């Protein structure tokens, strides 16, 4: 009998955690304070089901290449611990459940946005982009930006400029977050014939691209004050975190240019997670800080 743990592994819990890190603070910003507890719970549960469903369907479609990569060879979909049919049914069930739950407990806009995120990740990224272009993670990463739109829509039942800025923060964060990981596991991707940028380009080009996207990310994070009524504290924190991000990005490029045997790409990868978590923590706290300063 297949263990529950194996099914949970297909949902990629660590990725879901990162998505929720952006959803909840967005809801606080949209509510300009505390949104309803029930609304947050239903939105988080619906969003979790959506992310889980898309991740399971991704495992189903990528089970052939996952089996070739050391980083993913242990997944139940790659080892055959769970049959392809069961994985497909499980992923579809989670996806349908997320849509129905958000529709019934939150609102129709959040439900459609969640369904769009699932479709884009499964069809747009996994089926069309991942195996065809080195820009796969750039455009495919848009699916990971959808939780901020869902969180905002859950509170406001509409979209505006502020969630669009949040969307683009995550959009431009994704390449400098993921390309260092791709550098670390370049041989894995090459073995599976997945054209991640580090597979088809030399380290210098990858490092330069990371610098470009890092600068755009930091610049976009500073524009949030133009779309939402943020306090000066947010500006200070965003500038400080962005500066550290750029230091790590330039540090990676320096190690590449110096021809270091180990360019330590995972330093930037791990810092990028910390950066996004702290930035969105600040976004969630800012409404309360703003009221205290008023």
CSV table of C-alpha atoms in Angstrom, one decimal:
chain,number,residue,atom,x,y,z
A,1,UNK,CA,0.0,0.0,0.0
A,2,UNK,CA,1.4,3.4,-1.0
A,3,UNK,CA,2.1,5.6,2.0
A,4,UNK,CA,0.5,8.9,2.6
A,5,UNK,CA,4.0,10.3,2.8
A,6,UNK,CA,4.6,9.4,-0.9
A,7,UNK,CA,1.5,11.3,-2.0
A,8,UNK,CA,2.5,14.3,0.1
A,9,UNK,CA,5.9,14.3,-1.5
A,10,UNK,CA,4.3,14.7,-4.9
A,11,UNK,CA,2.8,18.0,-3.8
A,12,UNK,CA,6.3,19.5,-3.2
A,13,UNK,CA,5.5,21.0,0.3
A,14,UNK,CA,8.6,23.2,0.4
A,15,UNK,CA,7.5,25.0,-2.8
A,16,UNK,CA,4.0,25.5,-1.4
A,17,UNK,CA,5.4,27.0,1.8
A,18,UNK,CA,7.1,29.7,-0.3
A,19,UNK,CA,3.9,30.5,-2.2
A,20,UNK,CA,2.0,31.0,1.1
A,21,UNK,CA,4.8,33.3,2.3
A,22,UNK,CA,3.6,35.7,-0.4
A,23,UNK,CA,-0.2,35.1,-0.2
A,24,UNK,CA,-0.8,36.0,3.5
A,25,UNK,CA,1.1,39.3,3.6
A,26,UNK,CA,-0.6,40.4,0.4
A,27,UNK,CA,-4.0,39.8,2.1
A,28,UNK,CA,-2.8,42.0,5.0
A,29,UNK,CA,-1.8,44.7,2.6
A,30,UNK,CA,-5.1,44.5,0.7
A,31,UNK,CA,-7.1,44.7,3.9
A,32,UNK,CA,-4.9,47.5,5.3
A,33,UNK,CA,-4.7,45.5,8.4
A,34,UNK,CA,-6.2,42.2,9.6
A,35,UNK,CA,-8.4,40.4,7.1
A,36,UNK,CA,-11.0,38.0,8.4
A,37,UNK,CA,-9.5,34.9,9.9
A,38,UNK,CA,-11.9,32.6,8.1
A,39,UNK,CA,-11.1,34.4,4.8
A,40,UNK,CA,-7.4,33.9,5.3
A,41,UNK,CA,-7.9,30.2,6.2
A,42,UNK,CA,-10.1,29.4,3.2
A,43,UNK,CA,-7.8,31.3,0.8
A,44,UNK,CA,-4.7,29.6,2.2
A,45,UNK,CA,-6.4,26.2,2.0
A,46,UNK,CA,-7.6,26.8,-1.5
A,47,UNK,CA,-4.3,28.1,-2.6
A,48,UNK,CA,-2.5,25.2,-1.1
A,49,UNK,CA,-4.7,22.7,-3.0
A,50,UNK,CA,-4.1,24.6,-6.2
A,51,UNK,CA,-0.3,24.6,-5.7
A,52,UNK,CA,-0.4,21.0,-4.7
A,53,UNK,CA,-2.5,20.0,-7.7
A,54,UNK,CA,-0.2,21.7,-10.2
A,55,UNK,CA,2.9,20.3,-8.5
A,56,UNK,CA,1.4,16.7,-8.7
A,57,UNK,CA,0.5,17.2,-12.4
A,58,UNK,CA,4.0,18.5,-13.0
A,59,UNK,CA,5.4,15.3,-11.4
A,60,UNK,CA,3.2,13.2,-13.7
A,61,UNK,CA,4.4,15.0,-16.8
A,62,UNK,CA,8.1,15.1,-15.8
A,63,UNK,CA,8.4,11.6,-14.4
A,64,UNK,CA,10.6,10.6,-17.3
A,65,UNK,CA,13.2,13.3,-16.9
A,66,UNK,CA,12.9,13.3,-13.0
A,67,UNK,CA,14.2,9.7,-13.1
A,68,UNK,CA,17.4,10.9,-14.8
A,69,UNK,CA,18.2,13.7,-12.4
A,70,UNK,CA,19.8,13.0,-9.0
A,71,UNK,CA,17.9,15.8,-7.4
A,72,UNK,CA,14.5,14.4,-8.3
A,73,UNK,CA,15.1,10.7,-8.8
A,74,UNK,CA,13.7,9.9,-5.4
A,75,UNK,CA,10.3,11.3,-6.2
A,76,UNK,CA,7.5,8.6,-6.1
A,77,UNK,CA,6.6,9.5,-9.6
A,78,UNK,CA,10.1,8.9,-10.8
A,79,UNK,CA,10.7,5.7,-8.9
A,80,UNK,CA,7.3,4.2,-9.9
A,81,UNK,CA,6.2,4.0,-6.3
A,82,UNK,CA,2.9,5.5,-7.5
A,83,UNK,CA,1.5,4.7,-10.9
A,84,UNK,CA,1.0,7.4,-13.5
A,85,UNK,CA,-2.7,7.0,-13.5
A,86,UNK,CA,-3.0,7.5,-9.8
A,87,UNK,CA,-0.8,10.5,-9.9
A,88,UNK,CA,-2.9,12.0,-12.7
A,89,UNK,CA,-6.1,11.4,-10.8
A,90,UNK,CA,-4.6,12.8,-7.6
A,91,UNK,CA,-3.4,16.0,-9.3
A,92,UNK,CA,-6.7,16.5,-11.1
A,93,UNK,CA,-8.7,16.0,-7.9
A,94,UNK,CA,-6.6,18.5,-5.9
A,95,UNK,CA,-6.9,21.1,-8.7
A,96,UNK,CA,-10.7,20.7,-9.0
A,97,UNK,CA,-11.0,20.8,-5.2
A,98,UNK,CA,-9.1,24.1,-5.1
A,99,UNK,CA,-11.3,25.7,-7.7
A,100,UNK,CA,-14.6,24.6,-6.0
A,101,UNK,CA,-13.4,25.6,-2.5
A,102,UNK,CA,-12.3,29.1,-3.5
A,103,UNK,CA,-15.5,29.6,-5.5
A,104,UNK,CA,-17.7,28.5,-2.6
A,105,UNK,CA,-15.8,30.1,0.3
A,106,UNK,CA,-13.9,33.1,-1.1
A,107,UNK,CA,-15.1,34.4,-4.5
A,108,UNK,CA,-15.2,33.5,-8.1
A,109,UNK,CA,-12.3,35.8,-9.1
A,110,UNK,CA,-9.8,34.0,-6.8
A,111,UNK,CA,-11.1,30.6,-8.1
A,112,UNK,CA,-10.5,31.5,-11.7
A,113,UNK,CA,-7.0,33.0,-10.9
A,114,UNK,CA,-6.1,29.7,-9.1
A,115,UNK,CA,-7.3,27.7,-12.1
A,116,UNK,CA,-5.3,30.0,-14.4
A,117,UNK,CA,-2.2,29.4,-12.3
A,118,UNK,CA,-2.6,25.7,-12.5
A,119,UNK,CA,-3.1,25.8,-16.2
A,120,UNK,CA,-0.2,28.0,-16.9
A,121,UNK,CA,2.2,25.9,-14.7
A,122,UNK,CA,1.1,22.6,-16.1
A,123,UNK,CA,0.5,23.5,-19.8
A,124,UNK,CA,2.5,26.7,-20.3
A,125,UNK,CA,5.6,25.8,-18.3
A,126,UNK,CA,5.8,22.0,-17.9
A,127,UNK,CA,4.4,21.0,-21.3
A,128,UNK,CA,5.4,23.9,-23.6
A,129,UNK,CA,8.4,25.8,-22.2
A,130,UNK,CA,10.5,23.6,-19.9
A,131,UNK,CA,11.9,21.3,-22.5
A,132,UNK,CA,12.1,23.8,-25.4
A,133,UNK,CA,13.7,27.1,-24.3
A,134,UNK,CA,16.4,28.4,-21.9
A,135,UNK,CA,13.9,31.1,-21.0
A,136,UNK,CA,11.6,28.5,-19.5
A,137,UNK,CA,11.9,29.6,-16.0
A,138,UNK,CA,11.5,33.3,-16.9
A,139,UNK,CA,8.1,32.9,-18.4
A,140,UNK,CA,7.1,29.8,-16.6
A,141,UNK,CA,7.8,31.5,-13.3
A,142,UNK,CA,4.7,33.6,-13.9
A,143,UNK,CA,2.7,30.8,-12.4
A,144,UNK,CA,4.5,31.3,-9.1
A,145,UNK,CA,3.4,34.9,-9.1
A,146,UNK,CA,-0.3,34.1,-9.1
A,147,UNK,CA,-0.7,33.7,-5.3
A,148,UNK,CA,-0.4,37.4,-4.7
A,149,UNK,CA,-3.2,38.1,-7.2
A,150,UNK,CA,-5.3,35.4,-5.6
A,151,UNK,CA,-4.6,36.8,-2.1
A,152,UNK,CA,-5.5,40.3,-3.2
A,153,UNK,CA,-8.6,39.2,-5.1
A,154,UNK,CA,-9.7,37.2,-2.0
A,155,UNK,CA,-9.9,40.4,0.0
A,156,UNK,CA,-10.9,43.0,-2.6
A,157,UNK,CA,-12.7,40.9,-5.2
A,158,UNK,CA,-10.9,42.9,-7.8
A,159,UNK,CA,-7.3,43.6,-9.0
A,160,UNK,CA,-5.4,46.9,-9.1
A,161,UNK,CA,-1.9,48.2,-9.6
A,162,UNK,CA,-0.6,47.1,-6.2
A,163,UNK,CA,-1.0,43.3,-6.8
A,164,UNK,CA,0.5,43.8,-10.3
A,165,UNK,CA,3.6,45.3,-8.7
A,166,UNK,CA,3.8,42.4,-6.3
A,167,UNK,CA,3.3,40.0,-9.2
A,168,UNK,CA,6.3,41.5,-11.0
A,169,UNK,CA,8.5,41.4,-7.8
A,170,UNK,CA,8.1,37.6,-7.8
A,171,UNK,CA,8.4,37.5,-11.6
A,172,UNK,CA,11.8,39.2,-11.6
A,173,UNK,CA,12.9,37.4,-8.5
A,174,UNK,CA,12.4,33.9,-10.0
A,175,UNK,CA,15.4,33.9,-12.5
A,176,UNK,CA,18.1,35.0,-10.0
A,177,UNK,CA,16.5,32.5,-7.5
A,178,UNK,CA,16.3,29.5,-9.8
A,179,UNK,CA,19.4,30.0,-12.1
A,180,UNK,CA,21.9,29.5,-9.2
A,181,UNK,CA,20.1,26.2,-8.4
A,182,UNK,CA,20.4,25.3,-12.1
A,183,UNK,CA,24.1,26.1,-12.0
A,184,UNK,CA,24.5,23.7,-9.0
A,185,UNK,CA,22.6,20.9,-10.8
A,186,UNK,CA,23.6,21.7,-14.4
A,187,UNK,CA,24.8,18.1,-15.1
A,188,UNK,CA,21.3,16.9,-14.0
A,189,UNK,CA,19.5,19.1,-16.4
A,190,UNK,CA,22.0,18.3,-19.2
A,191,UNK,CA,21.5,14.6,-18.6
A,192,UNK,CA,17.7,15.1,-18.9
A,193,UNK,CA,18.1,17.4,-21.9
A,194,UNK,CA,16.3,20.2,-20.2
A,195,UNK,CA,17.7,23.5,-21.7
A,196,UNK,CA,18.0,25.5,-18.5
A,197,UNK,CA,20.2,28.6,-19.2
A,198,UNK,CA,23.2,27.2,-17.3
A,199,UNK,CA,23.1,24.2,-19.7
A,200,UNK,CA,23.2,26.1,-22.9
A,201,UNK,CA,25.2,29.2,-21.8
A,202,UNK,CA,28.6,29.6,-20.0
A,203,UNK,CA,28.8,30.7,-16.4
A,204,UNK,CA,29.6,34.3,-17.3
A,205,UNK,CA,26.5,34.8,-19.3
A,206,UNK,CA,24.4,33.2,-16.6
A,207,UNK,CA,26.0,35.5,-14.0
A,208,UNK,CA,25.4,38.5,-16.1
A,209,UNK,CA,21.7,37.6,-16.6
A,210,UNK,CA,21.4,37.1,-12.9
A,211,UNK,CA,22.8,40.7,-12.3
A,212,UNK,CA,20.3,42.1,-14.8
A,213,UNK,CA,17.3,40.5,-13.3
A,214,UNK,CA,18.5,41.3,-9.8
A,215,UNK,CA,18.6,45.0,-10.6
A,216,UNK,CA,15.2,44.9,-12.1
A,217,UNK,CA,13.8,43.0,-9.1
A,218,UNK,CA,15.2,45.6,-6.7
A,219,UNK,CA,13.9,48.5,-8.8
A,220,UNK,CA,10.4,47.0,-9.0
A,221,UNK,CA,10.4,46.4,-5.2
A,222,UNK,CA,11.0,50.2,-4.7
A,223,UNK,CA,8.0,51.1,-6.9
A,224,UNK,CA,5.5,49.5,-4.6
A,225,UNK,CA,5.1,52.8,-2.8
A,226,UNK,CA,3.7,54.2,-6.1
A,227,UNK,CA,1.0,51.6,-6.2
A,228,UNK,CA,0.2,51.3,-2.5
A,229,UNK,CA,0.3,53.6,0.5
A,230,UNK,CA,3.4,52.2,2.1
A,231,UNK,CA,5.3,53.7,5.0
A,232,UNK,CA,8.9,55.0,4.8
A,233,UNK,CA,9.9,51.9,6.8
A,234,UNK,CA,9.0,49.7,3.9
A,235,UNK,CA,11.3,51.8,1.6
A,236,UNK,CA,14.2,51.4,4.1
A,237,UNK,CA,13.7,47.7,4.4
A,238,UNK,CA,13.3,47.1,0.7
A,239,UNK,CA,16.4,49.1,-0.1
A,240,UNK,CA,18.4,47.3,2.6
A,241,UNK,CA,17.3,43.8,1.5
A,242,UNK,CA,17.8,44.7,-2.2
A,243,UNK,CA,21.3,45.9,-1.5
A,244,UNK,CA,22.2,42.6,0.2
A,245,UNK,CA,20.6,40.8,-2.8
A,246,UNK,CA,22.8,42.7,-5.2
A,247,UNK,CA,25.9,42.0,-3.1
A,248,UNK,CA,25.2,38.3,-3.3
A,249,UNK,CA,24.5,38.5,-7.1
A,250,UNK,CA,27.7,40.4,-7.7
A,251,UNK,CA,29.6,38.1,-5.4
A,252,UNK,CA,28.5,35.1,-7.6
A,253,UNK,CA,29.6,37.0,-10.8
A,254,UNK,CA,33.0,37.8,-9.2
A,255,UNK,CA,33.6,34.2,-8.3
A,256,UNK,CA,32.7,33.2,-11.9
A,257,UNK,CA,35.0,35.8,-13.4
A,258,UNK,CA,37.8,34.7,-11.2
A,259,UNK,CA,37.4,31.2,-12.4
A,260,UNK,CA,36.8,29.8,-8.9
A,261,UNK,CA,36.4,26.0,-8.9
A,262,UNK,CA,33.3,26.3,-6.8
A,263,UNK,CA,31.4,29.5,-7.5
A,264,UNK,CA,29.0,28.7,-4.6
A,265,UNK,CA,25.7,29.4,-6.5
A,266,UNK,CA,23.7,28.1,-3.6
A,267,UNK,CA,24.6,31.1,-1.5
A,268,UNK,CA,22.5,33.3,-3.7
A,269,UNK,CA,19.8,30.6,-4.0
A,270,UNK,CA,19.4,30.4,-0.2
A,271,UNK,CA,19.6,34.2,0.3
A,272,UNK,CA,17.0,34.7,-2.4
A,273,UNK,CA,14.5,32.7,-0.3
A,274,UNK,CA,15.4,34.7,2.8
A,275,UNK,CA,15.0,37.9,0.8
A,276,UNK,CA,11.6,37.2,-0.5
A,277,UNK,CA,10.4,36.0,2.9
A,278,UNK,CA,11.6,39.1,4.7
A,279,UNK,CA,10.3,41.5,2.0
A,280,UNK,CA,6.8,40.0,2.1
A,281,UNK,CA,6.9,39.9,5.9
A,282,UNK,CA,7.6,43.7,5.8
A,283,UNK,CA,4.7,44.1,3.3
A,284,UNK,CA,2.4,42.3,5.7
A,285,UNK,CA,3.5,44.3,8.7
A,286,UNK,CA,3.5,47.7,6.9
A,287,UNK,CA,-0.2,48.4,7.4
A,288,UNK,CA,0.3,48.2,11.2
A,289,UNK,CA,3.5,50.2,11.1
A,290,UNK,CA,1.8,52.9,9.0
A,291,UNK,CA,-1.1,53.2,11.5
A,292,UNK,CA,1.4,53.4,14.4
A,293,UNK,CA,3.2,56.2,12.7
A,294,UNK,CA,0.0,58.1,11.8
